[in-house]
Coordinates of C-alpha atoms and ligand atoms in Angstrom, one line a residue:
X1 CA 129.4 73.4 162.6
X2 CA 131.4 76.4 162.7
X3 CA 134.9 76.7 160.6
X4 CA 137.1 79.0 161.6
X5 CA 140.9 80.5 160.6
X6 CA 143.7 80.6 163.1
X7 CA 145.6 83.6 163.2
X8 CA 147.6 84.6 166.5
X9 CA 145.8 82.8 168.8
X10 CA 142.6 83.6 167.7
X11 CA 140.3 81.9 165.7
X12 CA 138.4 84.3 163.2
X13 CA 136.0 84.4 160.2
X14 CA 137.1 84.4 156.8
X15 CA 137.2 87.3 154.7
X16 CA 134.6 85.4 152.6
X17 CA 133.6 81.9 152.6
X18 CA 133.4 78.7 150.1
X19 CA 131.3 75.7 149.9
X20 CA 132.8 72.5 150.5
X21 CA 131.4 69.4 148.4
X22 CA 131.4 65.9 149.8
X23 CA 132.7 64.2 146.2
X24 CA 130.7 61.1 147.1
X25 CA 127.7 63.2 147.1
X26 CA 128.5 66.4 145.4
X27 CA 126.3 67.9 148.2
X28 CA 127.7 70.8 150.0
X29 CA 129.1 69.7 153.6
X30 CA 130.1 72.7 154.9
X31 CA 131.0 76.3 154.5
X32 CA 134.8 77.0 154.9
X33 CA 136.1 80.7 155.8
X34 CA 138.8 82.3 152.8
X35 CA 141.3 84.1 154.0
X36 CA 142.4 87.4 152.2
X37 CA 145.8 88.9 151.5
X38 CA 145.3 91.3 154.8
X39 CA 144.6 87.8 156.9
X40 CA 147.7 86.1 155.2
X41 CA 150.0 89.1 156.6
X42 CA 148.7 89.3 160.0
X43 CA 149.5 85.5 160.2
X44 CA 152.6 86.0 159.0
X45 CA 153.4 88.7 161.3
X46 CA 152.3 86.8 164.3
X47 CA 154.2 83.5 163.3
X48 CA 157.3 86.3 163.2
X49 CA 156.6 87.4 166.6
X50 CA 156.1 84.4 168.1
X51 CA 159.3 82.5 166.8
X52 CA 161.9 83.5 169.1
X53 CA 160.3 83.0 172.3
X54 CA 158.6 79.6 171.4
X55 CA 162.4 78.5 170.2
X56 CA 163.4 79.6 173.1
X57 CA 161.3 77.1 175.2
X58 CA 162.8 73.7 175.8
X59 CA 162.4 70.8 173.4
X60 CA 160.4 69.3 176.3
X61 CA 158.0 71.8 176.5
X62 CA 157.2 72.5 172.8
X63 CA 157.1 68.5 173.1
X64 CA 154.6 68.9 176.0
X65 CA 152.2 70.9 173.5
X66 CA 152.3 68.4 170.7
X67 CA 151.3 65.8 173.0
X68 CA 148.2 67.6 174.5
X69 CA 147.2 68.0 170.8
X70 CA 148.1 64.7 170.2
X71 CA 145.4 63.9 173.2
X72 CA 142.9 66.6 171.9
X73 CA 143.1 65.0 168.0
X74 CA 142.5 61.5 169.9
X75 CA 139.7 62.5 172.1
X76 CA 137.8 63.9 168.6
X77 CA 139.0 61.4 166.4
X78 CA 135.7 60.0 165.7
X79 CA 134.6 63.4 164.4
X80 CA 138.0 64.2 162.5
X81 CA 138.1 60.6 160.8
X82 CA 134.3 61.4 159.4
X83 CA 135.4 65.3 158.1
X84 CA 137.9 63.7 156.5
X85 CA 135.6 61.0 154.7
X86 CA 133.3 63.5 154.0
X87 CA 135.8 66.6 152.5
X88 CA 138.2 63.7 150.7
X89 CA 135.8 60.9 150.1
X90 CA 137.8 57.8 151.3
X91 CA 136.0 55.3 153.4
X92 CA 136.0 55.6 157.0
X93 CA 138.3 53.0 158.3
X94 CA 141.2 54.7 156.1
X95 CA 140.1 58.0 157.9
X96 CA 140.7 56.5 161.2
X97 CA 143.9 55.0 160.1
X98 CA 144.7 58.7 159.4
X99 CA 144.3 59.8 162.5
X100 CA 146.0 57.1 164.2
X101 CA 149.2 58.2 162.0
X102 CA 148.6 61.7 163.0
X103 CA 149.0 60.7 166.7
X104 CA 152.2 58.6 165.6
X105 CA 153.8 61.5 164.2
X106 CA 153.0 63.7 167.4
X107 CA 154.5 61.0 169.3
X108 CA 157.5 60.1 167.5
X109 CA 158.4 64.2 167.0
X110 CA 157.6 64.5 170.7
X111 CA 160.2 62.5 171.7
X112 CA 162.6 63.7 169.4
X113 CA 165.9 65.8 170.8
X114 CA 168.5 68.3 169.0
X115 CA 171.0 68.3 171.6
X116 CA 174.4 70.2 170.6
X117 CA 177.2 67.4 169.2
X118 CA 180.7 68.1 170.3
X119 CA 182.6 67.0 167.2
X120 CA 186.6 68.2 168.9
X121 CA 187.4 69.4 172.6
X122 CA 191.3 69.3 173.1
X123 CA 193.5 71.7 175.3
X124 CA 193.5 74.1 172.3
X125 CA 189.8 74.0 170.5
X126 CA 186.3 72.9 170.9
X127 CA 184.4 72.2 167.7
X128 CA 180.4 71.5 167.9
X129 CA 177.7 71.7 166.1
X130 CA 173.9 72.8 166.9
X131 CA 170.6 72.3 164.8
X132 CA 168.9 75.8 164.6
X133 CA 165.3 76.9 163.3
X134 CA 164.6 78.4 160.1
X135 CA 162.2 80.9 161.8
X136 CA 158.4 81.2 160.0
X137 CA 157.5 77.9 158.0
X138 CA 154.4 77.9 155.4
X139 CA 153.2 74.3 154.4
X140 CA 151.2 73.9 151.3
X141 CA 149.0 70.6 151.2
X142 CA 147.2 68.7 148.7
X143 CA 144.0 66.8 148.7
X144 CA 144.8 63.5 149.0
X145 CA 145.8 63.0 152.6
X146 CA 144.9 66.3 154.3
X147 CA 145.6 65.9 158.1
X148 CA 148.7 63.5 157.6
X149 CA 150.5 65.8 155.2
X150 CA 149.6 68.8 157.8
X151 CA 150.8 67.1 160.6
X152 CA 154.1 65.6 159.0
X153 CA 155.3 69.2 158.6
X154 CA 153.9 70.9 161.9
X155 CA 155.1 68.4 164.1
X156 CA 158.8 68.4 163.0
X157 CA 158.7 72.4 162.0
X158 CA 157.4 73.4 165.6
X159 CA 159.6 70.6 167.6
X160 CA 162.7 72.1 166.1
X161 CA 161.6 75.7 167.2
X162 CA 159.6 77.2 164.1
X163 CA 156.4 78.5 163.7
X164 CA 153.9 78.2 161.3
X165 CA 151.4 78.9 159.0
X166 CA 149.3 75.7 157.5
X167 CA 147.6 76.4 154.1
X168 CA 145.6 72.9 152.9
X169 CA 144.2 72.5 149.5
X170 CA 141.0 74.4 149.0
X171 CA 138.9 71.5 148.6
X172 CA 139.5 69.7 151.8
X173 CA 140.0 72.2 154.8
X174 CA 137.7 70.9 157.0
X175 CA 139.8 68.5 159.2
X176 CA 142.9 70.8 159.2
X177 CA 140.3 73.6 160.8
X178 CA 139.4 71.2 163.5
X179 CA 143.2 70.7 163.9
X180 CA 142.7 74.7 164.3
X181 CA 140.4 74.9 166.8
X182 CA 142.1 72.3 169.0
X183 CA 145.5 73.8 168.5
X184 CA 144.1 77.2 169.3
X185 CA 143.7 76.3 173.1
X186 CA 147.4 74.5 173.2
X187 CA 149.9 76.7 171.7
X188 CA 151.3 80.0 172.6
X189 CA 149.8 82.8 170.0
X190 CA 151.0 83.1 166.9
X191 CA 152.8 79.5 166.8
X192 CA 150.6 77.6 164.6
X193 CA 148.0 79.6 162.2
X194 CA 145.7 78.2 159.8
X195 CA 144.5 79.8 156.6
X196 CA 141.9 78.2 153.9
X197 CA 141.9 79.7 150.8
X198 CA 140.3 79.6 146.9
X199 CA 143.9 78.0 145.3
X200 CA 145.1 81.6 145.7
X201 CA 147.5 82.0 148.5
X202 CA 149.9 79.7 147.7
X203 CA 151.8 81.8 145.5
X204 CA 151.4 84.8 148.0
X205 CA 153.2 82.5 150.6
X206 CA 156.3 81.4 148.8
X207 CA 156.6 84.9 147.8
X208 CA 156.6 86.2 151.4
X209 CA 159.9 88.0 152.4
X210 CA 159.1 86.9 156.0
X211 CA 158.7 83.5 155.7
X212 CA 162.2 81.2 155.6
X213 CA 160.8 77.9 154.5
X214 CA 157.8 76.3 152.0
X215 CA 157.0 72.8 152.9
X216 CA 154.9 71.6 150.4
X217 CA 153.4 68.5 148.7
X218 CA 151.6 68.7 145.6
X219 CA 151.9 68.0 142.0
X220 CA 155.6 68.3 140.5
X221 CA 154.3 71.4 138.2
X222 CA 153.5 73.4 141.5
X223 CA 156.3 72.0 142.7
X224 CA 158.4 73.8 140.3
X225 CA 156.7 76.9 140.1
X226 CA 157.6 77.0 144.3
X227 CA 161.2 76.3 143.5
X228 CA 161.3 79.4 140.8
X229 CA 159.6 81.4 143.2
X230 CA 161.6 80.7 146.2
X231 CA 164.5 81.5 144.6
X232 CA 164.1 85.2 145.0
X233 CA 165.3 84.9 148.6
X234 CA 166.9 81.6 148.8
X235 CA 164.3 80.5 151.0
X236 CA 164.7 76.9 152.1
X237 CA 162.4 74.1 150.7
X238 CA 161.2 70.2 150.7
X239 CA 159.2 69.8 148.2
X240 CA 157.1 66.1 147.8
X241 CA 156.1 65.7 144.4
X242 CA 154.2 63.6 141.9
X243 CA 155.2 59.9 141.6
X244 CA 154.7 57.5 138.8
X245 CA 155.7 54.3 141.0
X246 CA 156.7 51.0 139.3
X247 CA 156.5 47.2 140.7
X248 CA 158.2 44.6 139.4
X249 CA 157.0 40.9 139.9
X250 CA 159.0 38.3 139.1
X251 CA 158.0 34.9 138.0
X252 CA 158.8 33.1 141.3
X253 CA 156.2 35.0 143.7
X254 CA 153.1 32.7 145.2
X255 CA 150.5 34.2 142.7
X256 CA 147.4 34.3 145.1
X257 CA 149.0 35.2 148.2
X258 CA 150.6 38.7 146.3
X259 CA 147.6 39.7 144.4
X260 CA 145.7 40.9 147.7
X261 CA 148.9 43.0 148.5
X262 CA 149.4 44.4 145.1
X263 CA 145.5 45.3 144.7
X264 CA 146.0 46.9 148.1
X265 CA 149.3 48.8 147.1
X266 CA 147.7 50.4 143.8
X267 CA 144.2 51.0 145.1
X268 CA 144.9 52.1 148.6
X269 CA 142.7 55.5 148.5
X270 CA 141.3 54.9 145.3
X271 CA 145.1 55.2 143.6
X272 CA 145.2 59.2 144.9
X273 CA 148.4 58.8 146.8
X274 CA 151.8 59.9 145.5
X275 CA 153.4 56.7 146.6
X276 CA 151.2 53.8 145.2
X277 CA 151.8 51.1 142.5
X278 CA 151.2 53.4 139.2
X279 CA 153.1 50.8 136.8
X280 CA 152.9 47.0 137.4
X281 CA 155.2 45.2 135.6
X282 CA 155.0 41.6 135.7
X283 CA 156.8 38.5 134.4
X284 CA 155.3 36.6 131.5
X285 CA 155.4 33.1 133.2
X286 CA 152.5 34.6 135.7
X287 CA 151.0 37.5 133.9
X288 CA 148.1 36.0 133.1
X289 CA 147.4 34.1 136.0
X290 CA 148.3 37.2 138.6
X291 CA 145.9 39.4 136.0
X292 CA 143.0 37.1 136.8
X293 CA 143.9 36.9 140.4
X294 CA 143.8 40.6 141.3
X295 CA 141.1 40.8 139.1
X296 CA 139.1 38.1 141.6
X297 CA 140.4 40.7 144.3
X298 CA 138.9 43.5 142.9
X299 CA 135.5 41.4 142.0
X300 CA 134.8 41.3 145.6
X301 CA 135.4 45.4 146.3
X302 CA 132.7 48.1 146.8
X303 CA 132.9 51.3 145.6
X304 CA 130.8 53.8 147.3
X305 CA 130.4 56.5 150.0
X306 CA 133.1 56.2 152.2
X307 CA 130.8 56.8 154.9
X308 CA 129.2 53.3 154.7
X309 CA 131.5 51.0 156.5
X310 CA 131.8 48.3 153.8
X311 CA 133.0 50.5 151.4
X312 CA 136.4 49.4 149.8
X313 CA 136.7 52.4 147.3
X314 CA 135.9 56.0 147.9
X315 CA 135.7 58.6 145.2
X316 CA 137.8 60.8 143.2
X317 CA 138.0 63.8 145.2
X318 CA 137.1 66.5 143.4
X319 CA 135.2 67.1 139.8
X320 CA 138.8 68.3 138.3
X321 CA 140.4 65.3 139.0
X322 CA 137.6 63.0 138.3
X323 CA 137.7 64.6 134.7
X324 CA 141.4 64.1 134.4
X325 CA 140.9 60.4 135.6
X326 CA 138.2 59.5 132.9
X327 CA 140.3 61.0 130.3
X328 CA 142.9 58.2 131.6
X329 CA 140.3 55.7 131.4
X330 CA 138.7 56.5 128.2
X331 CA 142.3 56.2 126.4
X332 CA 143.1 52.9 128.0
X333 CA 139.9 51.4 126.8
X334 CA 141.2 52.5 123.3
X335 CA 144.6 51.9 123.7
X336 CA 144.5 48.5 126.0
X337 CA 142.9 45.7 127.2
X338 CA 140.4 46.4 130.2
X339 CA 140.8 43.5 132.6
X340 CA 138.1 44.5 135.2
X341 CA 136.5 47.7 136.1
X342 CA 136.4 50.2 133.7
X343 CA 133.2 51.8 134.3
X344 CA 132.0 55.2 135.6
X345 CA 129.0 54.4 138.0
X346 CA 125.8 56.6 136.8
X347 CA 124.1 58.9 139.5
X348 CA 125.7 61.3 141.7
X349 CA 129.3 61.4 143.1
X350 CA 132.8 61.2 141.1
X351 CA 133.1 57.4 141.3
X352 CA 135.6 55.5 138.9
X353 CA 135.3 51.4 139.5
X354 CA 139.4 50.0 140.2
X355 CA 140.4 49.4 136.9
X356 CA 143.1 46.8 135.7
X357 CA 144.8 47.6 132.0
X358 CA 146.7 45.1 130.2
X359 CA 148.5 45.7 126.5
X360 CA 149.8 48.9 127.0
X361 CA 153.5 49.4 127.1
X362 CA 155.9 52.2 128.2
X363 CA 155.3 55.5 125.7
X364 CA 151.5 55.0 126.4
X365 CA 149.9 58.0 128.3
X366 CA 148.7 55.7 131.5
X367 CA 151.9 54.0 131.7
X368 CA 154.1 57.3 131.3
X369 CA 151.8 59.7 133.5
X370 CA 150.4 59.6 136.6
X371 CA 146.5 59.2 136.4
X372 CA 146.2 59.5 140.3
X373 CA 142.7 57.7 140.2
X374 CA 142.2 54.0 140.5
X375 CA 143.5 52.9 137.1
X376 CA 146.2 50.8 137.0
X377 CA 148.2 49.4 133.8
X378 CA 150.0 45.7 134.0
X379 CA 153.0 45.5 131.6
X380 CA 154.5 41.9 130.9
X381 CA 158.1 41.6 131.0
X382 CA 160.8 38.5 129.8
X383 CA 163.8 39.9 130.7
X384 CA 164.7 41.7 134.2
X385 CA 167.5 43.8 132.9
X386 CA 164.8 45.4 130.7
X387 CA 162.2 45.5 133.4
X388 CA 164.5 47.7 135.5
X389 CA 165.9 50.0 132.7
X390 CA 161.9 50.3 132.2
X391 CA 160.9 50.7 135.4
X392 CA 163.9 53.7 135.8
X393 CA 162.7 55.4 132.6
X394 CA 160.7 58.1 134.5
X395 CA 161.4 61.5 135.2
X396 CA 159.7 60.3 139.2
X397 CA 161.7 58.7 141.6
X398 CA 159.4 58.4 144.6
X399 CA 159.0 54.6 145.3
X400 CA 159.3 51.4 144.2
X401 CA 159.3 47.7 145.0
X402 CA 160.6 44.0 144.0
X403 CA 158.3 41.4 144.8
X404 CA 160.0 37.8 145.0
X405 CA 160.6 34.9 146.9
X406 CA 163.9 35.2 146.8
X407 CA 164.5 38.2 149.3
X408 CA 168.4 38.9 148.4
X409 CA 167.6 38.7 144.6
X410 CA 164.7 41.1 145.2
X411 CA 167.0 43.6 147.3
X412 CA 169.8 43.1 144.3
X413 CA 167.3 44.2 141.7
X414 CA 165.8 47.2 144.2
X415 CA 169.5 48.4 144.7
X416 CA 169.4 49.0 140.8
X417 CA 165.9 51.1 141.1
X418 CA 166.1 55.0 140.8
X419 CA 163.5 55.8 143.6
X420 CA 163.5 57.4 147.7
X421 CA 161.9 54.0 148.9
X422 CA 162.5 50.4 147.5
X423 CA 159.6 48.1 149.3
X424 CA 160.3 44.4 149.1
X425 CA 157.1 42.5 148.7
X426 CA 154.6 45.5 149.7
X427 CA 154.5 49.1 148.4
X428 CA 153.5 52.2 150.4
X429 CA 154.4 50.7 153.6
X430 CA 154.7 54.5 155.7
X431 CA 155.0 55.6 159.0
X432 CA 155.9 59.3 160.4
X433 CA 158.8 57.2 162.0
X434 CA 160.3 56.3 158.5
X435 CA 162.0 58.8 156.2
X436 CA 160.1 59.3 153.3
X437 CA 162.8 60.7 150.7
X438 CA 162.3 62.0 147.1
X439 CA 164.2 61.6 144.2
X440 CA 164.4 62.9 140.5
X441 CA 161.1 64.9 139.9
X442 CA 159.4 63.8 142.4
X443 CA 160.8 66.3 145.1
X444 CA 163.5 67.6 146.9
X445 CA 164.3 67.0 150.6
X446 CA 163.4 64.4 153.3
X447 CA 159.6 64.3 154.9
X448 CA 159.1 62.1 158.1
X449 CA 161.6 60.5 160.4
X450 CA 164.4 62.3 161.7
X451 CA 166.0 63.8 158.5
X452 CA 162.4 64.7 158.3
X453 CA 163.3 66.8 161.3
X454 CA 166.7 68.3 160.5
X455 CA 164.4 69.6 157.3
X456 CA 163.2 72.2 159.4
X457 CA 166.9 73.4 160.9
X458 CA 170.2 75.2 159.8
X459 CA 173.3 73.6 161.1
X460 CA 175.4 76.0 162.8
X461 CA 179.1 75.4 163.9
X462 CA 180.8 77.0 167.3
X463 CA 184.9 76.8 166.8
X464 CA 186.6 77.9 169.9
X465 CA 190.0 79.0 169.8
X466 CA 190.8 78.2 173.6
X467 CA 194.4 79.4 173.8
X468 CA 193.4 83.3 173.1
Ligands
LIG501 P1 148.6 71.0 143.3 O1 150.1 71.1 143.1 O2 147.7 71.4 142.5 O3 148.2 71.7 144.9 C1 148.9 71.5 146.0 C2 148.8 72.9 146.9 O4 149.4 73.5 146.2 C3 147.5 73.2 147.0 O5 147.2 73.7 148.4 C4 147.3 74.5 146.3 O6 146.4 75.6 146.9 C5 148.9 75.1 146.6 N1 149.4 75.8 144.9 C6 148.4 75.6 144.0 N2 149.3 76.3 142.9 C7 150.6 77.0 143.7 C8 151.6 77.9 143.5 N3 152.0 78.0 142.5 N4 152.1 78.6 144.6 C9 151.9 78.2 145.8 N5 151.1 77.1 146.2 C10 150.1 76.5 145.2 O7 148.7 69.3 143.9 P2 146.7 68.6 144.2 O8 146.4 68.5 143.2 O9 146.6 69.0 145.6 O10 147.8 67.0 144.7 C11 147.6 66.1 143.7 C12 149.3 65.8 143.3 O11 149.9 66.2 145.0 C13 150.0 64.7 142.9 O12 150.4 65.0 141.6 C14 150.5 63.5 143.8 O13 151.3 62.9 143.4 C15 151.3 64.8 144.5 N6 151.3 64.1 146.3 C16 152.2 63.9 146.1 C17 152.8 63.5 147.5 C18 154.1 63.3 148.2 O14 154.7 63.0 149.3 N7 155.6 63.4 147.3 C19 151.6 63.3 148.6 C20 150.4 63.5 148.2 C21 150.5 64.0 147.0

């Protein structure tokens, strides 16, 4: 299968090529184009030239294009899901789920409208507000949910009347390049551009004077560099960054019932999600029972190639991240007690068994930092105030959850947690229609939901004196 860049409505070859590795087999699955600076300039120029006429269309017309894209994605859903599994490693069922989320995102945003709102209209004056597009958006993406994170930027950016340049992570460009192919025959030229790279074009996009907004998902370390570089011309930014989500489990839960949900909330996508549970605080009265119940759930899990429909947990997406997660694992083996898992299977593929670790506490690296892999520390607590303090004692604040049979008590505790999203009796329940806000060093701004659409607009006020 041939993959090409999308620049100014044309599918074109890259200036060079790079091999894309399947993390389950360490084999090359495809060759991806790599754009150079000249192609980046061409994409920015095309996006700039297309923006005014795209913004001049009615939102209904822009929404129509998005619906056509959704229908093309749906028709190619099986191929796209397979590409996601091949490049990212996740189980094929979860890749189909990602395709469904893409369709939901297109459906949600294509129905959104940004009508002007009249604040005041009397004999003397009229004041109205409207949301106007920013111009050209560059979306810079990570490797853990390649297509969902792309569409959740592209759909609102385009609906608001912006044009876009998508830059996927260098190791997971394939599904996004397939999206480029589908978009090429739907959108006017220059409205959607897709560039893939060798991890080198991000800084050039951020600095480019003809780009008005950076929509970024990735690590906090990169997010800070982007914020600093964007300050030069005060570019707008949305930064969705790292997380170290805490879940607090009270002593009144039905242990056997919550164990599978907690395992799901922590090990979804083998832990490679910004908002999965990364620290599990459990009341001492149920600590041992819950550890055993979660270990029992994981003992049934199959770790392997995501193309096998029986697989529950796929590999770590790339070698660099695999080495990083192995470091966390080795440290946990020395400082904590491995409840289950803990092995790196022999043979090909970047696999790590889903691992539960007890005996660690705040101050240990696995508790304080995000491994972004399938290792979960379980920490005993006695006093709920202490658990809340410990959950909040983190520079990150993406998500958090409270688990209890008492919904009111759980919500009261949730009010005290510093996080963009607080879930009760679930974790990582995301949907394109629900805003996904950031807090603390987990980012700036909001993705998804109507708030995610407004992030791609400037507020403009019309203030009219009727008596002149
Ligand atoms: P990363 O920050 O290394 O890379 C993300 C993207 O940024 C890539 O496309 C990369 O090419 C580009 N990039 C790298 N340096 C850049 C620079 N100086 N300027 C501009 N662009 C640059 O992140 P990653 O390793 O791909 O992803 C893992 C991280 O992403 C984790 O920390 C995870 O928590 C976070 N994440 C956050 C969310 C969220 O919604 N908050 C979602 C998914 C992942």
